[in-house]
Short mmCIF file of C-alpha atoms (C1' of nucleotides) in Angstrom, two decimals:
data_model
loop_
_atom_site.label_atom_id
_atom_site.label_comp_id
_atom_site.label_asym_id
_atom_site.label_seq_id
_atom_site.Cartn_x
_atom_site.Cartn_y
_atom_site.Cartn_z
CA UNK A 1 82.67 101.69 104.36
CA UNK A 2 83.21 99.43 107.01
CA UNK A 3 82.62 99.98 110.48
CA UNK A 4 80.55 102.67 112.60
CA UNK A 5 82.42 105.66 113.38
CA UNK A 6 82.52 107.22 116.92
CA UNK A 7 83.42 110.66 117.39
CA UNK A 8 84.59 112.05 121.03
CA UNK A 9 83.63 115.07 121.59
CA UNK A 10 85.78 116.70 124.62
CA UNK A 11 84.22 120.00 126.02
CA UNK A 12 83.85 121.09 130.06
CA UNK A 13 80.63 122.58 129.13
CA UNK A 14 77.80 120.35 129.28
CA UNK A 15 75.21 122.33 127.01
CA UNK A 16 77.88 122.35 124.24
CA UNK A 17 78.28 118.76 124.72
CA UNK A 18 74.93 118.12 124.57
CA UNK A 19 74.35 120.26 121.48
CA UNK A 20 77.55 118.55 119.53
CA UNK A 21 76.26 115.45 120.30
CA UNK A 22 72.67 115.94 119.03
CA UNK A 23 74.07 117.52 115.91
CA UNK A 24 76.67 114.57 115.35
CA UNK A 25 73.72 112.13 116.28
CA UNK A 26 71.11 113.63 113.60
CA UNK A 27 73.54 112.72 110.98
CA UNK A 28 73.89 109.15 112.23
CA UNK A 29 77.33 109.24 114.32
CA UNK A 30 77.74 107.71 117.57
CA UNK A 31 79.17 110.00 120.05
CA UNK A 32 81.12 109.34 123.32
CA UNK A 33 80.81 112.58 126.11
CA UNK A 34 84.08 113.78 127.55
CA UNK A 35 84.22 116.14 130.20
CA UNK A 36 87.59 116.48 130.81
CA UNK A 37 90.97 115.22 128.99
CA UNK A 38 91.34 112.25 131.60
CA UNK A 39 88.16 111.24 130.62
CA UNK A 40 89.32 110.50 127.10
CA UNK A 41 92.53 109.55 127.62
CA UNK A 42 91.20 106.97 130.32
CA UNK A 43 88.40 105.79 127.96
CA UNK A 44 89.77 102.58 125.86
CA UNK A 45 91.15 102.39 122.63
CA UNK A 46 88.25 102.08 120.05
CA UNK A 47 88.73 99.59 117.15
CA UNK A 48 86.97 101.35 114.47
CA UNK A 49 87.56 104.68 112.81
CA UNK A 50 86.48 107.78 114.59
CA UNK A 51 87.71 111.35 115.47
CA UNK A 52 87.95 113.75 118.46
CA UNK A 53 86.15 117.22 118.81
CA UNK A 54 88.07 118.94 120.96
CA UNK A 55 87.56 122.31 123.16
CA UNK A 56 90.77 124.20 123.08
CA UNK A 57 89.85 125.78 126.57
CA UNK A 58 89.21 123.14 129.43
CA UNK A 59 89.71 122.75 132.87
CA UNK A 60 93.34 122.00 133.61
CA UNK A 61 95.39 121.02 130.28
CA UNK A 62 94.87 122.60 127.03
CA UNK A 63 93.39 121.40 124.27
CA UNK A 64 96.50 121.50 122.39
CA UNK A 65 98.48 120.13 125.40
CA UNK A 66 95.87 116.93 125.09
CA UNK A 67 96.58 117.02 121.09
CA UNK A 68 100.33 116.68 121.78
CA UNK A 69 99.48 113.89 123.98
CA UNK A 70 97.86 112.20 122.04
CA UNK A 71 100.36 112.26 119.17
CA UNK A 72 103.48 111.31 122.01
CA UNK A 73 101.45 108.19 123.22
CA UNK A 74 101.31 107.05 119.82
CA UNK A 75 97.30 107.39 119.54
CA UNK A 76 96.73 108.50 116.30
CA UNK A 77 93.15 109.64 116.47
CA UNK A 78 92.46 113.08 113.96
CA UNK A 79 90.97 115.93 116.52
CA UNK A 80 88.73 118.81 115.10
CA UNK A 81 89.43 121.67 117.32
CA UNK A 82 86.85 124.11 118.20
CA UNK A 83 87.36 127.14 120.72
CA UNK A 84 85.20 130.16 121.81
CA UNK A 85 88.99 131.95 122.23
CA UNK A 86 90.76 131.46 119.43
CA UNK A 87 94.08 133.18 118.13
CA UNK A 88 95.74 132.87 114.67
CA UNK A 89 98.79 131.63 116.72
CA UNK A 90 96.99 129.06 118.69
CA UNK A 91 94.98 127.89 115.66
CA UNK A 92 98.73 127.61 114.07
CA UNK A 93 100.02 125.59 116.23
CA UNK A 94 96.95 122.76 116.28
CA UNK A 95 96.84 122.72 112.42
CA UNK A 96 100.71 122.15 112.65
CA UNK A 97 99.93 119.62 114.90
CA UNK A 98 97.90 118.16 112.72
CA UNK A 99 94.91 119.10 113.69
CA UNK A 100 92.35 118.31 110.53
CA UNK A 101 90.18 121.56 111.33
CA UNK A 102 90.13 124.23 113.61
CA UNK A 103 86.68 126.48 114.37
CA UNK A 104 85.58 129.25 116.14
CA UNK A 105 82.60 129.43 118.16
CA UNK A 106 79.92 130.03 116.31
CA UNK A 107 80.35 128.20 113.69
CA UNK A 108 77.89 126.38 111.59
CA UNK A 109 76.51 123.10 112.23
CA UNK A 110 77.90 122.20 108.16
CA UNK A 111 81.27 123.35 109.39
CA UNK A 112 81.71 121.09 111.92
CA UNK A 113 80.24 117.97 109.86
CA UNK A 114 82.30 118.75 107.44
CA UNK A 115 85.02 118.69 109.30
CA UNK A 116 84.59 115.66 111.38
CA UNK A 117 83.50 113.87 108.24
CA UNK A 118 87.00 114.53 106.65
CA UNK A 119 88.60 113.33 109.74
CA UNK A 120 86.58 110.18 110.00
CA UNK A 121 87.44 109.36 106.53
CA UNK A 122 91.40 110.42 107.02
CA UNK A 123 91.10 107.76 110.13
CA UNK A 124 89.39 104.90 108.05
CA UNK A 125 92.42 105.64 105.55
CA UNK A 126 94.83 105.65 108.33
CA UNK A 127 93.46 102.34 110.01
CA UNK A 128 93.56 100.80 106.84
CA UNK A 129 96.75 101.44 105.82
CA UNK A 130 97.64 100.58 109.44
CA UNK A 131 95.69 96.84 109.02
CA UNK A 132 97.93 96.20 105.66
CA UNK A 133 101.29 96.54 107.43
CA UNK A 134 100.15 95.05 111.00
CA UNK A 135 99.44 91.95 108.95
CA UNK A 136 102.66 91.40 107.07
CA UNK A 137 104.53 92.27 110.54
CA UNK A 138 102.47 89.75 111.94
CA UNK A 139 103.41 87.43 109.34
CA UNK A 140 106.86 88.43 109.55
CA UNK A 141 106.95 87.33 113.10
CA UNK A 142 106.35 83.85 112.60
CA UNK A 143 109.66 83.85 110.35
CA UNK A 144 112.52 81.93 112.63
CA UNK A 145 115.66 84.24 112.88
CA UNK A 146 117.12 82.82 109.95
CA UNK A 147 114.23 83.50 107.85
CA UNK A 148 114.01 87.12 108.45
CA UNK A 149 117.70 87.50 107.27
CA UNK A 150 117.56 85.20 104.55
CA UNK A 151 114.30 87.43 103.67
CA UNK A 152 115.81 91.11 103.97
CA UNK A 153 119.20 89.82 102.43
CA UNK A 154 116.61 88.61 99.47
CA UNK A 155 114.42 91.66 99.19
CA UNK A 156 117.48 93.85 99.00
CA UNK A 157 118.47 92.18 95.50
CA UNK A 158 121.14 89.68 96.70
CA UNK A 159 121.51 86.48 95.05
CA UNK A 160 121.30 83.50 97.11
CA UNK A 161 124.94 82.70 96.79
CA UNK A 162 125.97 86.18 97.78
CA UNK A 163 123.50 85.15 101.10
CA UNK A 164 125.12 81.89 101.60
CA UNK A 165 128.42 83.83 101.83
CA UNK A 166 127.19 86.61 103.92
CA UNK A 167 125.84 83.94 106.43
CA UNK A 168 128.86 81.96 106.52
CA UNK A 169 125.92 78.60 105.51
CA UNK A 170 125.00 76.54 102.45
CA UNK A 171 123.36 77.84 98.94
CA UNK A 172 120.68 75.21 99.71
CA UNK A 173 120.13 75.90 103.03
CA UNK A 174 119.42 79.24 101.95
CA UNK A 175 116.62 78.12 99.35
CA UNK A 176 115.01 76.68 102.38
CA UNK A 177 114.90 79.75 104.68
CA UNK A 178 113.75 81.36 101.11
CA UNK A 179 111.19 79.30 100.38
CA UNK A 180 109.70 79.13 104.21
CA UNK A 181 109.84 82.94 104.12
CA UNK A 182 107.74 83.18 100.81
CA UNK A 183 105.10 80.65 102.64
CA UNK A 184 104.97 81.99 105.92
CA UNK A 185 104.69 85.54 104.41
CA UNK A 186 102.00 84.76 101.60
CA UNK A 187 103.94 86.21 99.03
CA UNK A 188 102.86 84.67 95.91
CA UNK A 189 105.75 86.28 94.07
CA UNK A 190 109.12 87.63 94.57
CA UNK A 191 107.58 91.08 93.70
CA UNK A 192 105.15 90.28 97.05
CA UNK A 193 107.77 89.63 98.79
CA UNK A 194 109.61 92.97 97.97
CA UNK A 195 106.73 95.40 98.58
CA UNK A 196 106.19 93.59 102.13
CA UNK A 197 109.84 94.38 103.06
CA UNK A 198 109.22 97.67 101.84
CA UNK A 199 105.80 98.02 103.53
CA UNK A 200 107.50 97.28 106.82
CA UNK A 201 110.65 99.75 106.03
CA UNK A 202 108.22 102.52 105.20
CA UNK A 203 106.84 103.04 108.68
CA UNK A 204 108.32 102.84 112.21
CA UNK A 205 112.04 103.60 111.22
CA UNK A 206 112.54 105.60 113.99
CA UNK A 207 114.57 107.85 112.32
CA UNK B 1 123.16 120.71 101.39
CA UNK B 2 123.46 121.32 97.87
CA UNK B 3 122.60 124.58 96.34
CA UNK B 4 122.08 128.28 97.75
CA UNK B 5 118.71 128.41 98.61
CA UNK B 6 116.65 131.26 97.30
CA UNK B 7 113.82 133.12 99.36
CA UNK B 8 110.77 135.20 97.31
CA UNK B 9 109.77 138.24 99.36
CA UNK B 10 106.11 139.01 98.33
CA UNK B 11 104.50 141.84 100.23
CA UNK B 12 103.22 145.39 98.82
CA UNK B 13 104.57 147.61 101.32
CA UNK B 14 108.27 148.40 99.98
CA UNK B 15 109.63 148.59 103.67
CA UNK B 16 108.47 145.58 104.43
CA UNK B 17 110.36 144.10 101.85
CA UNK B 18 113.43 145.85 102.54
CA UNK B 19 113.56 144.58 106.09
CA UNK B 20 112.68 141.44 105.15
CA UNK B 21 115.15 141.30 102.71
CA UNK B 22 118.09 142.49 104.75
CA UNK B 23 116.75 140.03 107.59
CA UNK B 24 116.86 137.01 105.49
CA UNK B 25 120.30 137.92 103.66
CA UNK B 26 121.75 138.44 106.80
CA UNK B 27 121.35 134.81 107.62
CA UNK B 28 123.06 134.11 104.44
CA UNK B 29 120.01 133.70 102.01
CA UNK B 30 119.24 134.79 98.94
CA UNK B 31 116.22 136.66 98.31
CA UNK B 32 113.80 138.26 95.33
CA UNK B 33 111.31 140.62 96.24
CA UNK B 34 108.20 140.84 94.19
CA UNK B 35 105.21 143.79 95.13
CA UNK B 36 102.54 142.05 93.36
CA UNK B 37 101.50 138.55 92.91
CA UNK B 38 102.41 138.95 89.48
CA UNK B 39 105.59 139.44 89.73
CA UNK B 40 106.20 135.79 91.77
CA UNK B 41 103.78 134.07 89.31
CA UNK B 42 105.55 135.26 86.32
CA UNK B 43 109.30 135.06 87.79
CA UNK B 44 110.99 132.04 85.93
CA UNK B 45 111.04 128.72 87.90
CA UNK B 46 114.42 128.09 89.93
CA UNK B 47 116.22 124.99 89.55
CA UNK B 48 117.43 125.04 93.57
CA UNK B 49 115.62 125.37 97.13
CA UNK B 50 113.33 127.92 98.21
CA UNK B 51 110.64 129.28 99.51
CA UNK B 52 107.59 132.14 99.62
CA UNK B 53 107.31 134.33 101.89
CA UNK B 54 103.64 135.68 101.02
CA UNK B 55 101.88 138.30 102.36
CA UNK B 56 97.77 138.14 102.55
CA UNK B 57 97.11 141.19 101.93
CA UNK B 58 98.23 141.73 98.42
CA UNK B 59 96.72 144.32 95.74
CA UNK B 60 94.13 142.63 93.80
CA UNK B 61 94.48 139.47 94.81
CA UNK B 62 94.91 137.60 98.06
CA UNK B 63 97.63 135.73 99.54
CA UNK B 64 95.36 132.92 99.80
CA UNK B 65 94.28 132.86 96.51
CA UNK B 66 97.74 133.14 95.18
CA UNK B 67 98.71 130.03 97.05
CA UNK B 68 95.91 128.02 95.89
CA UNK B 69 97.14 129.41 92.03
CA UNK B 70 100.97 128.27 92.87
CA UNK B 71 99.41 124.96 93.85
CA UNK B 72 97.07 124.60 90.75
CA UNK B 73 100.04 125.70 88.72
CA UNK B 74 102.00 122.45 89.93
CA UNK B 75 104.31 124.46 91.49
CA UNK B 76 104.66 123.11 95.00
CA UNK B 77 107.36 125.92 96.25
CA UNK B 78 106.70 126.14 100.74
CA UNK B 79 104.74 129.24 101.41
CA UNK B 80 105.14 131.25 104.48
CA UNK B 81 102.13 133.34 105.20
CA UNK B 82 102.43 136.43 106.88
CA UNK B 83 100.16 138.79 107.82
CA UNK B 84 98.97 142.21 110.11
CA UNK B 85 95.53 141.62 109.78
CA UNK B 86 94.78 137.80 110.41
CA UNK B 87 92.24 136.30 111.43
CA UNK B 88 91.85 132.22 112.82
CA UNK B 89 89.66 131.13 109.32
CA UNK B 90 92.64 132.91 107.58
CA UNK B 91 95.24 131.12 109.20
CA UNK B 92 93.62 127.92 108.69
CA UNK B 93 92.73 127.95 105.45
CA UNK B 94 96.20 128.82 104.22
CA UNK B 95 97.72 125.62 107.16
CA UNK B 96 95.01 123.50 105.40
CA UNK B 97 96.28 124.21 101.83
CA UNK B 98 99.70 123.33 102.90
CA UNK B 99 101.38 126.70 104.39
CA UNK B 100 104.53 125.70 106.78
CA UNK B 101 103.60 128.33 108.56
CA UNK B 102 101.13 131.73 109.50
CA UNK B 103 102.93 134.59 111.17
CA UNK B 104 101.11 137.98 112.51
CA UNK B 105 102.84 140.82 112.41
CA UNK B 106 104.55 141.92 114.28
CA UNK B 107 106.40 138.59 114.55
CA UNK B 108 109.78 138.17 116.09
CA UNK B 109 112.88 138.16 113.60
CA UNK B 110 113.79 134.43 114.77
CA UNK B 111 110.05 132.93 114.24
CA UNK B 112 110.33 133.87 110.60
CA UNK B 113 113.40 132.75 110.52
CA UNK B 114 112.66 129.72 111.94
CA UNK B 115 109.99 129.52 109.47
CA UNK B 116 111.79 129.75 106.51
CA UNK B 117 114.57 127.20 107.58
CA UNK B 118 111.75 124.72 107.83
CA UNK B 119 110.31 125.89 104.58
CA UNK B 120 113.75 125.29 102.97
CA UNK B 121 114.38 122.12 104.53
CA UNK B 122 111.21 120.87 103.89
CA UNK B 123 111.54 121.85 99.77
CA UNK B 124 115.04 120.18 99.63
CA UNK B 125 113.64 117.23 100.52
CA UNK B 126 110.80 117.12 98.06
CA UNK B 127 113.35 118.07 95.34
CA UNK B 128 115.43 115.27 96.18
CA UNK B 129 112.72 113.30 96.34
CA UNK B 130 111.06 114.99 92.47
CA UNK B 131 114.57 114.54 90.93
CA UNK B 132 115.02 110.87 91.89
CA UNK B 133 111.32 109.90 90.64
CA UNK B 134 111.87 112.16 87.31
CA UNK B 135 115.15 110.40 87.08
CA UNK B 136 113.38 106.44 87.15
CA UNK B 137 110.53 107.96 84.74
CA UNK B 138 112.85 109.57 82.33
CA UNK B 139 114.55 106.77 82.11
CA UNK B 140 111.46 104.49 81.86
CA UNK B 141 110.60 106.58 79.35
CA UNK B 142 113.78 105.56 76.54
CA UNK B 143 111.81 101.85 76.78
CA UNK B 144 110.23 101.22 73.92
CA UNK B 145 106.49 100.32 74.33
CA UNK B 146 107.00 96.44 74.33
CA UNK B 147 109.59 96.75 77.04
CA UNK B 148 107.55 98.89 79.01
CA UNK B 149 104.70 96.54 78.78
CA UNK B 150 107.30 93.96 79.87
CA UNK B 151 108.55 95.52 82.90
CA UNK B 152 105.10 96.29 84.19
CA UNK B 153 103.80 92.43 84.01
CA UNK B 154 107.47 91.17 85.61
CA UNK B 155 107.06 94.09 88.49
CA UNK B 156 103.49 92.49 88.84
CA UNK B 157 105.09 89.43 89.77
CA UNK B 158 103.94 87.40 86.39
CA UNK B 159 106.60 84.89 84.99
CA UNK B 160 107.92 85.06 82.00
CA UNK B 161 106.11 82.44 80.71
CA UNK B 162 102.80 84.12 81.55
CA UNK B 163 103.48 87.65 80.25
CA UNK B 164 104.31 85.61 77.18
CA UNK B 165 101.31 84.40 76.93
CA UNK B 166 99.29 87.92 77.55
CA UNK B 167 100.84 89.63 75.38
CA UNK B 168 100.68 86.86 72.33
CA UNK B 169 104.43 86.59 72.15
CA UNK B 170 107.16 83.96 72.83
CA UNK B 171 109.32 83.52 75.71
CA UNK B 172 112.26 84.10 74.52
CA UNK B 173 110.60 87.69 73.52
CA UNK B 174 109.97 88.39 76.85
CA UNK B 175 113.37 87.45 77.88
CA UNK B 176 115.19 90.19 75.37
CA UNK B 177 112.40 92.91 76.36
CA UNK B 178 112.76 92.00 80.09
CA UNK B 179 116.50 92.21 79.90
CA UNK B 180 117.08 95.43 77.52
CA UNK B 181 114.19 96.99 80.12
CA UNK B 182 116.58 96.18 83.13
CA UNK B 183 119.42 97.67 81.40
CA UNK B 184 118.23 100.63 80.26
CA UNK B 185 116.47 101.28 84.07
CA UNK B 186 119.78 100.76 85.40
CA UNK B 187 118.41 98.00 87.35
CA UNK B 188 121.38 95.58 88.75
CA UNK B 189 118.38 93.28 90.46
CA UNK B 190 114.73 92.87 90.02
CA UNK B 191 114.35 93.88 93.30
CA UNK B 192 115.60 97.48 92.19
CA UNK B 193 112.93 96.99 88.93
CA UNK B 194 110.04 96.25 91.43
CA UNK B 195 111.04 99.44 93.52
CA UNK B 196 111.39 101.59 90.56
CA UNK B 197 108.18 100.95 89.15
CA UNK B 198 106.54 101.05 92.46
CA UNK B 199 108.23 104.64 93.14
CA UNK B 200 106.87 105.78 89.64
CA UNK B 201 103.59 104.38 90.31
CA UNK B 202 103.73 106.17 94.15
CA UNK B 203 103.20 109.62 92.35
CA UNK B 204 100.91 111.14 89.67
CA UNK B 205 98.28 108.55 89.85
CA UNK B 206 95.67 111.00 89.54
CA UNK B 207 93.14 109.62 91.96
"C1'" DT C 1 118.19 102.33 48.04
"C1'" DC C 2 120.13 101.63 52.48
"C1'" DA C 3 120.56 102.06 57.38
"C1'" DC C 4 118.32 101.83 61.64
"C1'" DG C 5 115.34 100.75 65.38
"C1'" DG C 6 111.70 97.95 66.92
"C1'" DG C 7 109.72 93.56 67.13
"C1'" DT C 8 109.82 88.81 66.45
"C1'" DC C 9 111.77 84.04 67.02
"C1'" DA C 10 114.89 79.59 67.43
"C1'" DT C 11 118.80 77.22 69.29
"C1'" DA C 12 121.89 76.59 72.74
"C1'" DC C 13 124.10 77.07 77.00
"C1'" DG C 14 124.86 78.25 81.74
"C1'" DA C 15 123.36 80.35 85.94
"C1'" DT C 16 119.86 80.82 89.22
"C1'" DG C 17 115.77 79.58 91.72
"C1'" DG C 18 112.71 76.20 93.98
"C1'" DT C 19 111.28 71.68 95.82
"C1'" DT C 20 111.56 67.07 97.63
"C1'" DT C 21 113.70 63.41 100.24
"C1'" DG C 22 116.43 62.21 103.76
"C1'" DA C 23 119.63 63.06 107.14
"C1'" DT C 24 122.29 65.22 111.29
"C1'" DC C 25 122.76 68.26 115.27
"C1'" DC C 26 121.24 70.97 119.11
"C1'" DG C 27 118.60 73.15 122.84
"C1'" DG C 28 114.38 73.49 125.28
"C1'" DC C 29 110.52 71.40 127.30
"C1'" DA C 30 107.19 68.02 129.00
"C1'" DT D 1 114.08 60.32 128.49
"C1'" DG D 2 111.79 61.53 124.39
"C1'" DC D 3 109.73 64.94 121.38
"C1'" DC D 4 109.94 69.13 118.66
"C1'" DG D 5 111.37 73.23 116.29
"C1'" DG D 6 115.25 75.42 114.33
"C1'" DA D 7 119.22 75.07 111.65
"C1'" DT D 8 122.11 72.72 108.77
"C1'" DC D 9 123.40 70.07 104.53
"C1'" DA D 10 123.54 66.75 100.25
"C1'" DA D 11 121.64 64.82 96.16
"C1'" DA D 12 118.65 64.96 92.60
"C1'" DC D 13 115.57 67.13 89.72
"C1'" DC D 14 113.02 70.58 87.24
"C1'" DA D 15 111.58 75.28 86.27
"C1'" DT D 16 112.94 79.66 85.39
"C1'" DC D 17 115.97 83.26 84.10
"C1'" DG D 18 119.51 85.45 81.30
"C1'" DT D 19 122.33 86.00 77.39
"C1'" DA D 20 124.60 85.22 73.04
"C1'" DT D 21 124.27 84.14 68.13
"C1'" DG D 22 121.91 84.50 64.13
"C1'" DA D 23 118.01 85.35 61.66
"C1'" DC D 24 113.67 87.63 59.60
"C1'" DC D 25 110.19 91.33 58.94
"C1'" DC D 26 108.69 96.02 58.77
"C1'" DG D 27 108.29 101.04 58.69
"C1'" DT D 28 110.80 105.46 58.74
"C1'" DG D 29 113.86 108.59 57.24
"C1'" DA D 30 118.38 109.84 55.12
#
DNA sequence: TCACGGGTCATACGATGGTTTGATCCGGCA
DNA sequence: TGCCGGATCAAACCATCGTATGACCCGTGA
């Protein structure tokens, strides 16, 4: 509801390309043309939601080899799969990898909307979500050392007293560091305060 | 780490079965076998791990369908598909509908195994998770209505003085509901309060 | 009829939270 | 050298929270 998606579409044959991309057009998606993995890899990161349509057989890598890329360098982008060759095992291993669909050449032109439309719509989700935390760990960021601790120490249910001890400082030294964490991290309420920490907590802990 | 885990064995062919059986009990698991989808649907819910192992090609029904019927039925037990005649759109459905994983026979005795450890794992952890969420609700569930009422405008971050004032009562009111509420949650700090009715509020919300 | 739980409220008191004012100290940086 | 942000603290003040005591009303069920 926000931005125009762009799907990649990542196939060595051109007249497959060219026939994804007409289809993807007609129902008003923009399209980028990848020849080879490099190609997308190489091509910048996009800031609006999108997908990747991805050939399981191309020159060089696998498909699935350029999935699992994808996922170790962090980009997060859903991939529809499609493959002339398919196996069960192979088709396994990309929904495991999250793949959001996997088809078989031929399939129908609906298939493949339908498909790329769910993974458009799993990005926007994703992105969102994403925006929500990026902005409360920017926030977060401007807090001065002190802050942060004062604000986790908070946010985990101790009383400022017990955070004055902890910290070896002053009760009202900790109000302060309290009170420029609730500014400097928009939280209107304790409550706010709380579900940021947890926000933050909930993703990235590399486990 | 808690309880034995138990393994359904759902195929029609009885030798199947039995060398599933005697593969998986080898390894120290416990196992049913059921020759008809029946027979799972109807066998009394266990109160410990486990898992399906599900064959597609089932009298009557398919292995698919019975899948979709567990899910429908709330019951959210890991399913292991396994099949000898599978196909990718097979496969792919029953990965899309949640299947850990989709084995051909003839698989290798470690890849099902492998399988079902994951499957096992992967239902401790949701019953972990199930038991500490039923364990907030049922105890969200002795308040009586005022004090619920009470506990969802403090986790919303209004003051005392405000939810007063919503709900036509006094502050003092508020006080006695807010505190009998955070005793009978078990709630040492508003922090926990705020987490518990966030965790409640995490689940069920039927979109 | 009585007991009980739920809901309501007042008074009173103490603990906790939050802010302002003003001050000191320190390290980095122009 | 002087400025600035970060950290520290005190005093004073007010708001808010939490609990105890005691009280009243009401509907349900023994």
């Amino acid at each position: 509801m926000n931005d125009r998606a762009l799907v990649h579409i990542v196939d060595d044959d051109e007249d497959v390309r060219m026939s994804l991309d007409s289809l993807l057009r007609s129902v008003g998606l923009e399209t980028r043309e990848h020849a080879t993995a490099d190609s997308l890899l190489s091509s910048e990161a996009d800031d609006r939601p999108g997908c990747v349509v991805l050939d399981v057989r191309l020159p060089g890598v696998s498909g699935l080899d350029v999935q699992q890329q994808l996922t170790r360098l962090g980009i997060r982008i859903p991939v529809v799969m499609i493959t002339g060759f398919g196996d069960v095992p192979m088709s396994v291993r990309a929904m495991k990898a999250g793949a959001v669909d996997f088809l078989t050449k031929p399939f129908r032109d609906q298939d493949l909307l339908d498909a790329v439309a769910m993974a458009i719509e799993r990005d926007r989700r994703r992105r969102n979500d994403d925006i929500d935390v990026a902005a409360v760990r920017g926030r977060y960021l401007t807090l001065s050392p002190r802050e942060q601790q004062v604000m986790m120490l908070a946010t985990a249910g101790k009383l400022n007293k017990q955070i004055a001890g902890e910290l070896g400082i002053s009760e009202i030294t900790v109000k302060i560091h309290r009170g420029a964490a609730m500014r400097k991290m928009d939280a209107r309420t304790f409550a706010d305060l709380v579900r940021m920490a947890d926000l933050m907590a909930a993703v990235q802990p590399r486990h």
